[in-house]
XYZ file of C-alpha atoms in Angstrom:
384
model
C 164.716 95.944 75.564
C 167.656 98.374 75.481
C 168.460 100.721 78.367
C 171.243 102.907 79.673
C 172.644 101.970 83.104
C 174.090 104.952 84.986
C 174.930 105.441 88.632
C 176.829 107.618 91.089
C 176.557 110.930 89.292
C 177.640 112.705 92.498
C 176.459 116.036 91.163
C 177.937 118.848 93.230
C 181.151 116.992 93.996
C 184.498 118.731 94.353
C 187.774 117.024 93.438
C 190.178 118.355 96.044
C 189.511 122.109 95.729
C 188.116 122.071 92.191
C 184.380 122.445 91.479
C 183.412 119.736 88.940
C 180.271 121.458 87.622
C 181.686 122.046 84.136
C 183.049 118.510 83.939
C 179.732 116.985 85.031
C 177.687 119.123 82.675
C 179.942 118.109 79.793
C 179.695 114.349 80.417
C 175.927 114.469 81.095
C 175.541 116.297 77.768
C 177.267 113.329 76.106
C 174.739 110.963 77.732
C 171.949 113.117 76.235
C 173.628 112.949 72.824
C 173.837 109.149 73.024
C 170.180 109.021 74.069
C 169.172 111.105 71.052
C 171.213 108.918 68.728
C 170.398 105.432 70.119
C 166.994 106.175 71.662
C 167.023 103.495 74.403
C 163.792 102.135 75.828
C 164.730 103.474 79.271
C 167.465 105.233 81.215
C 168.250 103.779 84.666
C 170.126 105.804 87.329
C 171.112 103.586 90.248
C 171.575 106.077 93.053
C 173.886 108.777 94.369
C 172.416 111.459 92.159
C 173.969 114.091 94.369
C 177.209 114.107 96.376
C 175.500 115.402 99.523
C 172.185 114.736 101.222
C 171.503 118.477 101.091
C 172.699 119.403 97.591
C 173.510 122.970 96.663
C 171.187 124.979 94.437
C 173.891 124.692 91.756
C 173.848 120.883 91.920
C 170.049 120.731 91.737
C 170.159 122.983 88.668
C 172.663 120.675 86.923
C 170.425 117.636 87.467
C 167.287 119.536 86.496
C 168.897 120.610 83.214
C 169.955 117.001 82.535
C 166.432 115.654 83.069
C 164.971 118.495 81.055
C 167.264 117.743 78.103
C 166.288 114.050 78.259
C 162.553 114.928 78.451
C 162.795 116.896 75.176
C 163.740 113.752 73.223
C 160.871 112.347 71.177
C 159.460 109.775 71.479
C 159.853 110.162 75.240
C 162.369 107.966 77.031
C 161.351 106.773 80.530
C 163.881 107.570 83.265
C 164.093 105.322 86.376
C 165.863 106.770 89.425
C 166.599 105.450 92.909
C 168.290 107.153 95.851
C 171.760 106.216 97.013
C 173.547 106.535 100.354
C 174.667 110.065 99.442
C 171.125 111.198 98.638
C 168.327 112.319 100.908
C 165.568 109.782 100.262
C 162.857 112.250 101.276
C 164.175 115.084 99.069
C 164.590 112.829 96.055
C 161.103 111.417 96.539
C 159.560 114.918 96.270
C 157.052 115.306 93.423
C 157.522 111.664 92.391
C 153.791 111.201 91.751
C 153.705 114.231 89.525
C 156.850 113.208 87.621
C 155.408 109.750 86.830
C 153.145 111.544 84.378
C 156.325 112.621 82.562
C 157.679 109.045 82.639
C 160.239 109.916 85.295
C 160.018 107.236 87.970
C 161.568 108.260 91.290
C 162.051 105.781 94.126
C 163.573 107.633 97.034
C 162.073 105.794 100.010
C 162.458 102.043 100.621
C 159.552 100.068 102.093
C 158.837 101.188 105.675
C 155.560 99.438 106.625
C 154.019 95.992 105.973
C 151.846 97.581 103.261
C 154.792 99.053 101.353
C 156.306 97.306 98.367
C 159.334 97.870 96.177
C 158.346 100.207 93.350
C 157.861 98.300 90.104
C 157.810 99.706 86.571
C 156.789 97.434 83.698
C 157.695 97.795 80.013
C 156.765 95.667 77.027
C 158.816 94.769 73.958
C 158.609 92.110 71.235
C 159.519 89.411 73.768
C 156.895 90.382 76.345
C 157.046 92.267 79.637
C 160.066 93.400 81.582
C 159.616 94.302 85.269
C 162.016 96.815 86.793
C 162.167 96.713 90.626
C 163.445 99.991 92.101
C 165.105 99.382 95.478
C 166.688 102.549 96.964
C 169.567 102.459 99.416
C 168.311 100.865 102.610
C 169.615 99.860 106.045
C 168.255 97.146 108.350
C 166.990 99.860 110.699
C 164.856 101.309 107.868
C 162.807 98.103 107.514
C 161.990 97.362 111.162
C 158.419 98.465 110.448
C 158.186 96.090 107.483
C 159.119 93.074 109.609
C 157.820 93.963 113.105
C 157.962 90.366 114.323
C 161.462 89.619 113.007
C 164.996 90.757 113.772
C 166.997 91.625 110.651
C 170.630 91.048 111.531
C 172.507 91.517 108.228
C 172.231 93.504 105.041
C 172.046 90.275 103.033
C 169.111 89.036 105.087
C 167.411 92.418 104.686
C 167.637 92.442 100.866
C 166.660 88.784 100.617
C 163.519 89.321 102.723
C 162.510 92.457 100.850
C 162.791 90.626 97.524
C 160.937 87.537 98.798
C 157.919 89.693 99.631
C 157.533 90.680 95.990
C 156.697 87.148 94.776
C 158.780 87.704 91.663
C 158.176 85.332 88.735
C 161.795 84.473 87.957
C 160.883 81.512 85.756
C 158.627 83.081 83.143
C 159.233 86.826 83.226
C 162.238 89.039 82.625
C 163.134 90.961 85.751
C 165.602 93.777 86.397
C 166.608 94.931 89.870
C 167.906 98.455 90.356
C 169.765 98.706 93.684
C 172.341 100.824 95.471
C 174.194 98.670 98.032
C 177.593 97.101 98.537
C 177.072 93.812 96.679
C 179.929 91.326 96.444
C 180.543 87.712 95.475
C 183.252 85.339 96.628
C 186.154 87.664 95.816
C 186.858 91.217 96.930
C 185.416 93.886 94.612
C 187.514 96.692 93.233
C 186.996 99.784 95.348
C 188.122 103.419 95.022
C 189.144 106.202 97.388
C 186.126 108.264 96.333
C 183.638 105.779 97.793
C 182.227 105.872 101.319
C 183.971 103.068 103.235
C 182.274 100.806 105.729
C 183.902 99.377 108.822
C 184.571 95.672 108.530
C 182.267 95.208 105.537
C 179.144 95.364 107.748
C 177.037 96.658 104.865
C 178.089 93.883 102.476
C 175.294 92.077 100.607
C 175.887 88.601 99.175
C 175.303 89.078 95.434
C 173.881 85.550 95.330
C 170.516 86.828 96.567
C 170.042 88.567 93.166
C 170.986 85.653 90.882
C 167.367 85.069 89.817
C 167.231 88.419 88.024
C 167.944 88.753 84.327
C 169.991 91.875 85.073
C 170.850 93.814 88.218
C 171.731 97.478 87.717
C 173.931 98.380 90.657
C 175.208 101.644 92.052
C 177.698 102.393 94.859
C 181.094 101.189 93.620
C 182.796 103.607 91.220
C 184.650 101.086 89.068
C 182.729 99.130 86.396
C 182.659 95.462 87.372
C 180.543 92.385 87.871
C 179.291 91.415 91.348
C 179.047 87.688 91.943
C 178.258 84.957 89.398
C 174.880 86.254 88.185
C 174.078 89.243 86.043
C 174.684 91.924 88.677
C 176.819 94.775 87.351
C 178.252 98.032 88.624
C 178.376 100.421 85.678
C 180.865 102.727 87.399
C 180.897 106.506 87.408
C 180.863 108.648 84.273
C 183.835 110.623 85.577
C 186.911 109.847 87.687
C 186.334 111.106 91.214
C 189.687 110.222 92.818
C 193.324 109.687 91.894
C 192.816 105.959 92.576
C 190.644 105.879 89.446
C 193.312 107.371 87.173
C 193.888 104.089 85.316
C 190.190 103.266 84.917
C 188.314 103.732 81.667
C 184.975 105.416 82.189
C 182.130 104.732 79.773
C 178.348 104.685 79.385
C 176.935 101.194 79.921
C 174.180 100.061 77.527
C 172.287 96.869 78.286
C 170.151 94.888 75.824
C 167.746 92.216 77.059
C 166.345 89.790 74.497
C 164.195 86.726 75.109
C 163.936 85.146 78.565
C 166.996 83.036 79.356
C 169.390 84.887 77.107
C 172.493 86.559 78.501
C 172.284 90.373 78.563
C 174.347 92.116 75.921
C 176.479 94.821 77.541
C 178.075 97.565 75.490
C 180.410 100.283 76.794
C 180.219 103.591 74.929
C 183.205 105.937 74.955
C 183.027 109.155 76.940
C 185.284 112.176 76.559
C 185.803 114.054 79.837
C 186.460 117.761 79.795
C 189.510 117.030 81.957
C 191.025 113.654 82.738
C 192.468 112.588 86.122
C 196.140 111.556 85.931
C 198.892 110.402 88.265
C 202.421 111.458 87.285
C 205.739 110.763 88.985
C 209.402 111.550 88.370
C 211.987 114.156 89.267
C 211.045 117.799 88.995
C 213.342 118.221 85.983
C 211.776 115.214 84.220
C 208.223 116.481 84.735
C 209.083 120.013 83.615
C 210.826 118.716 80.493
C 207.884 116.462 79.615
C 205.559 119.436 79.809
C 207.439 121.685 77.440
C 204.915 120.922 74.653
C 202.241 122.997 76.405
C 200.093 123.396 79.483
C 198.342 120.213 80.637
C 194.681 121.033 81.469
C 193.897 117.740 83.239
C 193.622 117.087 86.987
C 197.042 115.801 88.026
C 198.436 114.137 91.144
C 202.209 114.537 91.162
C 204.774 112.448 93.018
C 208.291 113.906 93.055
C 211.243 111.474 93.319
C 213.988 114.021 93.943
C 216.422 113.231 96.763
C 217.539 116.829 97.153
C 215.645 119.863 98.421
C 213.801 121.690 95.659
C 213.255 125.402 95.065
C 209.554 126.263 94.898
C 208.494 123.068 93.093
C 204.786 123.896 93.220
C 205.258 127.240 91.544
C 207.374 125.645 88.806
C 204.908 122.812 88.213
C 201.955 125.225 87.991
C 203.540 126.617 84.840
C 203.019 123.204 83.211
C 199.959 121.748 84.979
C 196.927 124.006 85.353
C 194.933 121.759 87.712
C 197.287 120.219 90.269
C 195.433 118.080 92.834
C 198.369 117.319 95.118
C 202.159 117.129 95.201
C 203.758 114.265 97.103
C 207.376 113.502 97.886
C 208.648 109.925 97.526
C 212.348 109.512 98.228
C 214.593 107.479 100.539
C 213.848 109.731 103.508
C 210.030 109.565 103.200
C 210.204 105.790 102.593
C 212.203 105.325 105.812
C 209.571 107.294 107.685
C 206.859 105.043 106.252
C 208.821 101.910 107.208
C 209.195 103.204 110.760
C 205.455 103.828 110.880
C 204.655 100.340 109.535
C 206.813 98.785 112.248
C 204.651 100.332 114.999
C 202.597 97.571 116.680
C 198.879 97.727 115.919
C 196.216 96.922 118.509
C 193.957 93.998 117.724
C 190.793 95.366 119.317
C 189.397 98.633 120.795
C 190.328 97.706 124.372
C 193.968 97.105 123.430
C 193.974 100.351 121.436
C 192.650 102.262 124.449
C 195.119 100.561 126.772
C 198.015 101.577 124.535
C 196.752 105.175 124.440
C 196.253 105.191 128.247
C 199.792 103.982 128.847
C 201.210 106.642 126.510
C 199.229 109.429 128.226
C 199.512 108.272 131.858
C 202.924 106.617 131.848
C 201.647 103.373 133.328
C 199.703 100.271 132.300
C 196.009 99.969 133.062
C 195.022 97.900 136.075
C 192.762 94.887 135.788
C 189.751 96.731 137.197
C 190.258 99.603 134.749
C 190.464 97.169 131.834
C 187.259 95.489 133.031
C 185.432 98.824 133.197
C 186.543 99.942 129.722
C 185.558 96.524 128.336
C 182.047 97.028 129.776
C 181.847 100.432 128.149
C 182.831 99.095 124.736
C 180.406 96.182 125.102
C 177.526 98.548 125.913
C 178.369 100.764 122.920
C 178.521 97.717 120.656
C 175.131 96.624 121.945
C 173.653 100.013 121.038
């Protein structure tokens, strides 16, 4: 059983002020070319199809053209899709019953009632059946109707209970979970600036709850990496969506499952972006000299190291770099400013933060009664 594992297409995304439509169309075309050449048994897309819950007409057209190109391949290749936190579950679910007839399996909505189950798609190869469980992005509040008599306190507990309901045969059958959540093991996963952050890791799911699966196709984190000790993998994005990803190598992940008990074979296929994302630093003179060979078409973040004032650096750099994302200054003056900022005391909790703000605005410290009242307010908000 061979399948492509994609995620986080973020169709419709802009990188700073640049529309990435051309870049996304180019890399999706390469996925189609690989599909025609290798003809996988399935293509899995693990969420965040679009960059916004209400995608533009342009973004919908790009995805439609991608699916249409895949559907023209013969024999037909099934496509399995779940919604991510950037998608609208209801919109993505639209026409899912109709599309199943075209072997496009859309799971936009997670289980909401006791009767609902995680969508399952079964394939058969020379080793027997492979069950794919399609679990869209879900929050504990989404599944209150599934567990009316229980209180789901954490994301880990939520995923564990949803999987337990499926009575999955981990011992005898090969099972693949497709999920879009923040899964992590003992260590801290590699994250990027282009991802949606969570406060305090509240949405973290212990990857250990998925260790019974033969492979877990994850979406959400943009860097390719393993989650936990099992076979849970983030495939990463097809393109670089932030400067923090400049050093990453993006690729198409191909997974091969053989007989039950064997370790999945993971292959990374090279992709060629229309424009790369780079981070360059140096003095203005150094950067201009390095660019004398021609105009650089890539997306570039530039950090200037000059200690002296510069004459129209942006205008000069635009003669060398056609897609400048940002220009930063890093010299002794800016570093001193950052050091001064770092030395500012940080509040340990919301009440202390408010007290510091109050003192700055009112010119006096808060009284005990005022502190008690603001603590009650924060406690009530936390309870909500």
